[in-house]
Amino acid sequence: MGLQATVIRNILFAATTYGEAYDNLRVQAGFTDKEISDSSETVEWQKAAKLFDLLADLTNNEQIGLALGFETGLSMLGMLGFMMQASKNLEEALTVYCRFGYMVCPMITFHYYKEGNKAIIELNQNPVWKNTYPRNARIGVDHTIASIVHHTRLLTGKSIFPEAVELEFGKIAVDAYKQALHCQVLFNAPIHKLVYDASVMSTPVITSDVSLFEMFQEILAQKKAIMMQTNCTEAVKNLLLMQFKGQIPTVEEAAAAMDMTPRTLQRKLTEENTSYRNIAGEVKKELAIHLMKNPGTSITEVAEVLGYGDLPAFRRAFKTWTKATPKEVKRQLHSEQMTVMG
């Protein structure tokens, strides 16, 4: 899974306002010009995420994500940004964003819904990112939330702010968040969330164009279909990684997300000599190993993130995936990290 190249390029351009030349930043972040010049390309998410660490260090600002979010335009979203600009109103634009946002950043999935007189956008951040790289995961969420608020103004021409923002991480720099987002901010929340007055969702998008909207919708739908059909095994694996929220989605949920029946999905996987169960095991294995790379994450915490309330059950499952115990693998990963550092 990777982050769309346009996102990296836009963040780097925005960061130049802090005194570093674009090419210097790109080189320090470890990106080649070719790697981030093609909007159809993606960059490995781990490498992309570490860009936030670099920018926080260079600026000595842990809330750099908020600042950059208000400086990156809709072009950051590529084709999705064009479709949002062609939307009828703010609600349609945000619905599109939540539907196709994973194609730009697969480590966050979005959900838009209404609850009474409130319109809510939820951000589900992949637990591998949150637990393996907690610092840049927080900065990444700051950037995403700030860019949503900023894009809302670009789309409508009006200063529309959420009534409240809820964040999963602990309380930090409260005034910085309130000043940037112009609303109350709740920390230690169950899930990242922006809460708007539902009445603002009918605000027209100033560049609305029905024919362009339909064209971009068709293009994005085709792109999604190609992503899902080129290699069904990889498509399912990416889907499970994106939608993992403590447990693997059922085969019915996965099939629905891929716009096919469970029977069709299972048939395609059989044709590729695998099964949904095998892929689920591979995904859990990959998640577990990623989490174990963080020295501060215990085996018990890894088990809990993967949905195992019973540690012995996790150990048995892990040994099935890797032919080794969690302790042995964690020790090996630590040894490899020490070798690289030393």
Short mmCIF file of C-alpha atoms in Angstrom, two decimals:
data_model
loop_
_atom_site.label_atom_id
_atom_site.label_comp_id
_atom_site.label_asym_id
_atom_site.label_seq_id
_atom_site.Cartn_x
_atom_site.Cartn_y
_atom_site.Cartn_z
CA MET A 1 0.00 0.00 0.00
CA GLY A 2 1.25 3.46 -0.79
CA LEU A 3 0.47 7.15 -0.48
CA GLN A 4 -0.33 8.94 -3.73
CA ALA A 5 2.75 10.79 -5.05
CA THR A 6 0.83 14.07 -5.42
CA VAL A 7 0.34 14.19 -1.63
CA ILE A 8 4.09 13.98 -0.98
CA ARG A 9 4.84 16.60 -3.61
CA ASN A 10 2.24 19.04 -2.25
CA ILE A 11 3.44 18.62 1.34
CA LEU A 12 7.04 19.29 0.28
CA PHE A 13 6.03 22.40 -1.67
CA ALA A 14 4.01 23.69 1.31
CA ALA A 15 6.96 23.03 3.63
CA THR A 16 9.22 25.33 1.61
CA THR A 17 7.51 28.29 3.31
CA TYR A 18 9.49 27.34 6.42
CA GLY A 19 12.83 28.19 4.80
CA GLU A 20 14.00 24.92 3.27
CA ALA A 21 14.39 24.62 -0.51
CA TYR A 22 12.14 22.03 -2.17
CA ASP A 23 14.97 19.89 -3.55
CA ASN A 24 16.80 19.93 -0.20
CA LEU A 25 13.67 18.74 1.57
CA ARG A 26 13.05 16.05 -1.04
CA VAL A 27 16.59 14.69 -0.72
CA GLN A 28 16.50 14.76 3.10
CA ALA A 29 13.20 12.86 3.01
CA GLY A 30 14.76 10.24 0.75
CA PHE A 31 12.59 10.78 -2.36
CA THR A 32 13.83 10.97 -5.94
CA ASP A 33 12.26 13.54 -8.24
CA LYS A 34 11.02 10.73 -10.51
CA GLU A 35 9.43 8.94 -7.55
CA ILE A 36 7.01 11.78 -6.75
CA SER A 37 6.55 13.44 -10.15
CA ASP A 38 3.94 11.03 -11.54
CA SER A 39 0.47 11.47 -10.00
CA SER A 40 -0.43 7.89 -10.91
CA GLU A 41 2.41 6.51 -8.76
CA THR A 42 2.35 5.73 -5.06
CA VAL A 43 5.04 5.87 -2.38
CA GLU A 44 5.46 3.19 0.30
CA TRP A 45 3.39 4.41 3.24
CA GLN A 46 6.12 3.88 5.88
CA LYS A 47 8.53 6.08 3.94
CA ALA A 48 5.85 8.69 3.33
CA ALA A 49 4.82 8.76 6.99
CA LYS A 50 8.38 9.46 8.15
CA LEU A 51 8.29 12.70 6.15
CA PHE A 52 6.20 14.15 8.99
CA ASP A 53 8.96 13.31 11.51
CA LEU A 54 11.52 15.12 9.37
CA LEU A 55 9.35 18.23 9.02
CA ALA A 56 8.59 18.34 12.75
CA ASP A 57 12.31 18.09 13.52
CA LEU A 58 13.29 20.76 10.98
CA THR A 59 10.67 23.24 12.20
CA ASN A 60 10.80 22.24 15.87
CA ASN A 61 7.01 22.16 15.71
CA GLU A 62 5.07 19.05 16.74
CA GLN A 63 1.88 20.60 15.32
CA ILE A 64 3.42 21.09 11.86
CA GLY A 65 0.63 18.91 10.44
CA LEU A 66 -1.95 21.56 11.30
CA ALA A 67 0.07 24.30 9.61
CA LEU A 68 0.75 22.28 6.46
CA GLY A 69 -2.88 21.18 6.19
CA PHE A 70 -3.93 24.81 5.73
CA GLU A 71 -1.32 25.32 3.02
CA THR A 72 -2.02 22.32 0.75
CA GLY A 73 -4.61 22.77 -2.00
CA LEU A 74 -7.10 20.39 -3.56
CA SER A 75 -4.54 19.46 -6.22
CA MET A 76 -3.00 17.28 -3.50
CA LEU A 77 -5.93 14.88 -4.01
CA GLY A 78 -5.40 14.49 -7.77
CA MET A 79 -8.47 13.28 -9.65
CA LEU A 80 -10.44 13.14 -6.40
CA GLY A 81 -9.81 16.84 -5.84
CA PHE A 82 -11.19 17.66 -9.31
CA MET A 83 -14.32 15.64 -8.59
CA MET A 84 -14.85 17.46 -5.30
CA GLN A 85 -14.56 20.82 -7.09
CA ALA A 86 -17.22 19.71 -9.58
CA SER A 87 -19.63 18.63 -6.80
CA LYS A 88 -23.01 20.28 -6.32
CA ASN A 89 -22.58 21.21 -2.67
CA LEU A 90 -20.37 20.63 0.34
CA GLU A 91 -22.16 17.44 1.34
CA GLU A 92 -21.64 15.86 -2.07
CA ALA A 93 -17.96 16.90 -2.06
CA LEU A 94 -17.32 15.40 1.39
CA THR A 95 -19.25 12.24 0.51
CA VAL A 96 -17.00 11.82 -2.53
CA TYR A 97 -13.94 12.45 -0.36
CA CYS A 98 -14.98 9.78 2.11
CA ARG A 99 -15.83 7.30 -0.65
CA PHE A 100 -12.59 7.58 -2.60
CA GLY A 101 -10.17 9.00 -0.02
CA TYR A 102 -8.48 5.63 0.55
CA MET A 103 -7.20 5.78 -3.04
CA VAL A 104 -5.08 8.78 -2.03
CA CYS A 105 -4.14 7.66 1.49
CA PRO A 106 -4.89 3.97 2.13
CA MET A 107 -3.90 4.12 5.81
CA ILE A 108 -6.98 6.19 6.70
CA THR A 109 -10.55 5.32 5.80
CA PHE A 110 -13.32 7.91 6.07
CA HIS A 111 -17.01 7.71 6.94
CA TYR A 112 -19.52 10.52 6.44
CA TYR A 113 -22.93 10.38 8.09
CA LYS A 114 -25.61 12.53 9.73
CA GLU A 115 -26.81 12.26 13.29
CA GLY A 116 -29.70 14.55 14.15
CA ASN A 117 -28.68 18.09 13.19
CA LYS A 118 -24.99 17.14 12.96
CA ALA A 119 -22.90 16.07 9.96
CA ILE A 120 -19.95 13.93 10.98
CA ILE A 121 -16.74 12.80 9.29
CA GLU A 122 -14.96 9.92 11.02
CA LEU A 123 -11.33 9.02 10.35
CA ASN A 124 -10.31 5.42 10.96
CA GLN A 125 -6.52 5.32 11.09
CA ASN A 126 -4.89 1.94 10.52
CA PRO A 127 -3.66 0.57 13.89
CA VAL A 128 -0.33 -0.49 12.36
CA TRP A 129 0.47 3.17 11.70
CA LYS A 130 -0.81 4.32 15.10
CA ASN A 131 1.11 1.70 17.05
CA THR A 132 4.33 1.48 15.02
CA TYR A 133 4.89 5.18 14.36
CA PRO A 134 2.75 7.05 16.93
CA ARG A 135 4.48 10.40 16.41
CA ASN A 136 4.05 10.73 12.66
CA ALA A 137 0.64 9.03 12.90
CA ARG A 138 -0.52 11.94 15.08
CA ILE A 139 1.02 14.54 12.76
CA GLY A 140 -0.59 12.78 9.79
CA VAL A 141 -4.03 13.02 11.38
CA ASP A 142 -3.43 16.70 12.18
CA HIS A 143 -2.57 17.30 8.52
CA THR A 144 -5.62 15.40 7.27
CA ILE A 145 -8.08 17.18 9.56
CA ALA A 146 -6.61 20.62 8.86
CA SER A 147 -6.67 19.98 5.10
CA ILE A 148 -10.36 18.96 5.27
CA VAL A 149 -11.19 22.25 7.01
CA HIS A 150 -9.04 24.19 4.52
CA HIS A 151 -10.53 22.43 1.49
CA THR A 152 -14.02 23.23 2.77
CA ARG A 153 -13.20 26.94 2.46
CA LEU A 154 -11.63 26.48 -0.99
CA LEU A 155 -14.71 24.60 -2.22
CA THR A 156 -17.35 27.01 -0.91
CA GLY A 157 -15.51 30.33 -0.72
CA LYS A 158 -16.74 30.59 2.87
CA SER A 159 -15.05 30.15 6.24
CA ILE A 160 -16.92 27.07 7.41
CA PHE A 161 -15.44 25.45 10.51
CA PRO A 162 -16.53 22.36 12.42
CA GLU A 163 -18.39 22.82 15.70
CA ALA A 164 -16.05 20.33 17.32
CA VAL A 165 -13.12 18.05 16.56
CA GLU A 166 -12.44 14.85 18.48
CA LEU A 167 -8.99 13.25 18.55
CA GLU A 168 -7.88 9.85 19.79
CA PHE A 169 -4.51 10.94 21.13
CA GLY A 170 -3.77 12.60 24.47
CA LYS A 171 -4.14 16.29 25.27
CA ILE A 172 -1.33 18.41 23.84
CA ALA A 173 -0.95 22.03 22.67
CA VAL A 174 -4.67 22.73 23.20
CA ASP A 175 -4.44 26.38 22.18
CA ALA A 176 -2.70 25.50 18.89
CA TYR A 177 -5.58 23.19 17.91
CA LYS A 178 -8.29 25.66 18.92
CA GLN A 179 -6.59 28.50 17.08
CA ALA A 180 -6.14 26.45 13.89
CA LEU A 181 -9.54 24.73 13.82
CA HIS A 182 -11.66 27.52 15.39
CA CYS A 183 -13.65 25.08 17.53
CA GLN A 184 -13.62 23.02 20.69
CA VAL A 185 -11.22 20.06 20.59
CA LEU A 186 -11.76 16.88 22.61
CA PHE A 187 -8.73 14.66 23.23
CA ASN A 188 -8.61 10.97 24.24
CA ALA A 189 -11.73 10.38 22.13
CA PRO A 190 -12.75 6.90 20.90
CA ILE A 191 -12.23 7.90 17.25
CA HIS A 192 -10.97 10.88 15.21
CA LYS A 193 -13.97 12.94 14.19
CA LEU A 194 -15.04 16.32 12.75
CA VAL A 195 -18.54 17.45 13.76
CA TYR A 196 -20.36 20.07 11.65
CA ASP A 197 -23.75 21.73 11.86
CA ALA A 198 -25.66 19.74 9.20
CA SER A 199 -27.17 22.94 7.75
CA VAL A 200 -23.80 24.01 6.26
CA MET A 201 -23.68 20.88 4.09
CA SER A 202 -26.10 22.45 1.59
CA THR A 203 -23.60 25.27 0.88
CA PRO A 204 -22.96 25.31 -2.90
CA VAL A 205 -19.52 24.47 -4.28
CA ILE A 206 -18.45 27.55 -6.25
CA THR A 207 -16.95 25.51 -9.14
CA SER A 208 -19.83 23.03 -9.42
CA ASP A 209 -20.21 21.36 -12.82
CA VAL A 210 -22.58 18.40 -13.26
CA SER A 211 -21.04 17.12 -16.49
CA LEU A 212 -17.50 17.25 -15.08
CA PHE A 213 -18.67 15.57 -11.87
CA GLU A 214 -20.16 12.67 -13.85
CA MET A 215 -16.98 12.35 -15.92
CA PHE A 216 -14.67 12.26 -12.89
CA GLN A 217 -17.02 9.86 -11.10
CA GLU A 218 -16.80 7.45 -14.02
CA ILE A 219 -13.00 7.75 -14.19
CA LEU A 220 -12.57 7.11 -10.46
CA ALA A 221 -15.02 4.20 -10.53
CA GLN A 222 -13.05 2.65 -13.40
CA LYS A 223 -9.79 3.20 -11.55
CA LYS A 224 -11.25 1.51 -8.48
CA ALA A 225 -12.47 -1.42 -10.60
CA ILE A 226 -9.00 -1.83 -12.15
CA MET A 227 -7.40 -1.78 -8.70
CA MET A 228 -9.76 -4.50 -7.56
CA GLN A 229 -9.59 -6.75 -10.62
CA THR A 230 -5.96 -6.67 -11.77
CA ASN A 231 -4.96 -9.02 -8.97
CA CYS A 232 -7.77 -10.12 -6.69
CA THR A 233 -5.40 -11.44 -4.01
CA GLU A 234 -3.56 -8.12 -3.71
CA ALA A 235 -6.84 -6.19 -3.86
CA VAL A 236 -8.28 -8.22 -0.97
CA LYS A 237 -5.06 -7.91 1.04
CA ASN A 238 -5.01 -4.13 0.61
CA LEU A 239 -8.70 -3.92 1.47
CA LEU A 240 -8.23 -5.91 4.68
CA LEU A 241 -5.27 -3.77 5.72
CA MET A 242 -7.26 -0.59 5.03
CA GLN A 243 -10.43 -1.72 6.79
CA PHE A 244 -8.77 -3.45 9.74
CA LYS A 245 -10.19 -1.98 12.96
CA GLY A 246 -9.36 -4.65 15.54
CA GLN A 247 -10.72 -7.55 13.54
CA ILE A 248 -10.67 -8.80 9.96
CA PRO A 249 -13.85 -7.94 7.99
CA THR A 250 -16.01 -10.91 7.07
CA VAL A 251 -15.87 -12.27 3.52
CA GLU A 252 -19.35 -10.77 2.99
CA GLU A 253 -18.13 -7.31 4.07
CA ALA A 254 -15.04 -7.59 1.87
CA ALA A 255 -17.08 -8.69 -1.15
CA ALA A 256 -19.53 -5.81 -0.69
CA ALA A 257 -16.64 -3.31 -0.56
CA MET A 258 -15.36 -4.76 -3.85
CA ASP A 259 -18.80 -4.59 -5.50
CA MET A 260 -19.14 -8.34 -5.97
CA THR A 261 -20.87 -11.28 -4.31
CA PRO A 262 -19.04 -13.44 -1.73
CA ARG A 263 -19.30 -16.37 -4.14
CA THR A 264 -17.64 -14.40 -6.96
CA LEU A 265 -14.87 -13.22 -4.63
CA GLN A 266 -14.16 -16.74 -3.40
CA ARG A 267 -14.14 -18.05 -6.99
CA LYS A 268 -11.62 -15.40 -8.08
CA LEU A 269 -9.36 -16.23 -5.13
CA THR A 270 -9.58 -19.95 -5.90
CA GLU A 271 -8.47 -19.18 -9.46
CA GLU A 272 -5.41 -17.48 -7.95
CA ASN A 273 -4.71 -20.55 -5.77
CA THR A 274 -5.55 -18.92 -2.46
CA SER A 275 -8.52 -18.31 -0.16
CA TYR A 276 -10.00 -15.54 1.95
CA ARG A 277 -8.88 -17.37 5.08
CA ASN A 278 -5.28 -17.61 3.86
CA ILE A 279 -5.16 -13.91 2.98
CA ALA A 280 -6.65 -12.99 6.38
CA GLY A 281 -3.88 -14.97 8.05
CA GLU A 282 -1.22 -13.21 5.95
CA VAL A 283 -2.66 -9.82 6.85
CA LYS A 284 -2.69 -10.62 10.56
CA LYS A 285 0.90 -11.87 10.30
CA GLU A 286 2.00 -8.67 8.53
CA LEU A 287 0.20 -6.48 11.06
CA ALA A 288 1.73 -8.37 13.99
CA ILE A 289 5.28 -8.12 12.65
CA HIS A 290 4.87 -4.41 11.87
CA LEU A 291 3.67 -3.79 15.42
CA MET A 292 6.53 -5.81 16.92
CA LYS A 293 9.08 -3.59 15.18
CA ASN A 294 8.21 -0.92 17.74
CA PRO A 295 10.38 -1.73 20.79
CA GLY A 296 7.84 -0.05 23.07
CA THR A 297 4.97 -2.34 22.01
CA SER A 298 4.53 -5.45 24.15
CA ILE A 299 3.33 -8.81 22.84
CA THR A 300 0.17 -8.38 24.92
CA GLU A 301 -0.52 -5.04 23.22
CA VAL A 302 0.04 -6.61 19.79
CA ALA A 303 -2.47 -9.33 20.65
CA GLU A 304 -5.02 -6.75 21.79
CA VAL A 305 -4.65 -4.64 18.62
CA LEU A 306 -5.23 -7.76 16.52
CA GLY A 307 -8.40 -8.55 18.46
CA TYR A 308 -7.11 -11.39 20.66
CA GLY A 309 -8.34 -11.07 24.23
CA ASP A 310 -6.63 -14.36 25.05
CA LEU A 311 -2.79 -14.22 24.86
CA PRO A 312 -2.34 -18.02 24.50
CA ALA A 313 -4.72 -17.96 21.50
CA PHE A 314 -2.61 -15.24 19.89
CA ARG A 315 0.58 -17.22 20.49
CA ARG A 316 -0.94 -20.29 18.81
CA ALA A 317 -2.15 -18.29 15.84
CA PHE A 318 1.18 -16.48 15.51
CA LYS A 319 3.11 -19.74 15.53
CA THR A 320 0.81 -21.02 12.77
CA TRP A 321 1.65 -17.96 10.65
CA THR A 322 5.40 -17.79 11.29
CA LYS A 323 6.49 -21.20 12.67
CA ALA A 324 7.98 -19.25 15.60
CA THR A 325 6.76 -17.76 18.87
CA PRO A 326 6.01 -14.02 19.23
CA LYS A 327 8.92 -13.68 21.68
CA GLU A 328 11.37 -15.28 19.23
CA VAL A 329 10.30 -13.03 16.36
CA LYS A 330 10.36 -9.88 18.51
CA ARG A 331 13.87 -10.79 19.71
CA GLN A 332 15.00 -11.32 16.10
CA LEU A 333 13.51 -8.01 14.95
CA HIS A 334 15.23 -6.19 17.82
CA SER A 335 18.54 -7.85 16.94
CA GLU A 336 18.18 -6.77 13.28
CA GLN A 337 17.41 -3.20 14.33
CA MET A 338 20.49 -3.09 16.59
CA THR A 339 22.64 -4.40 13.74
CA VAL A 340 21.39 -1.67 11.41
CA MET A 341 21.97 1.02 14.05
CA GLY A 342 25.39 -0.27 15.04
#
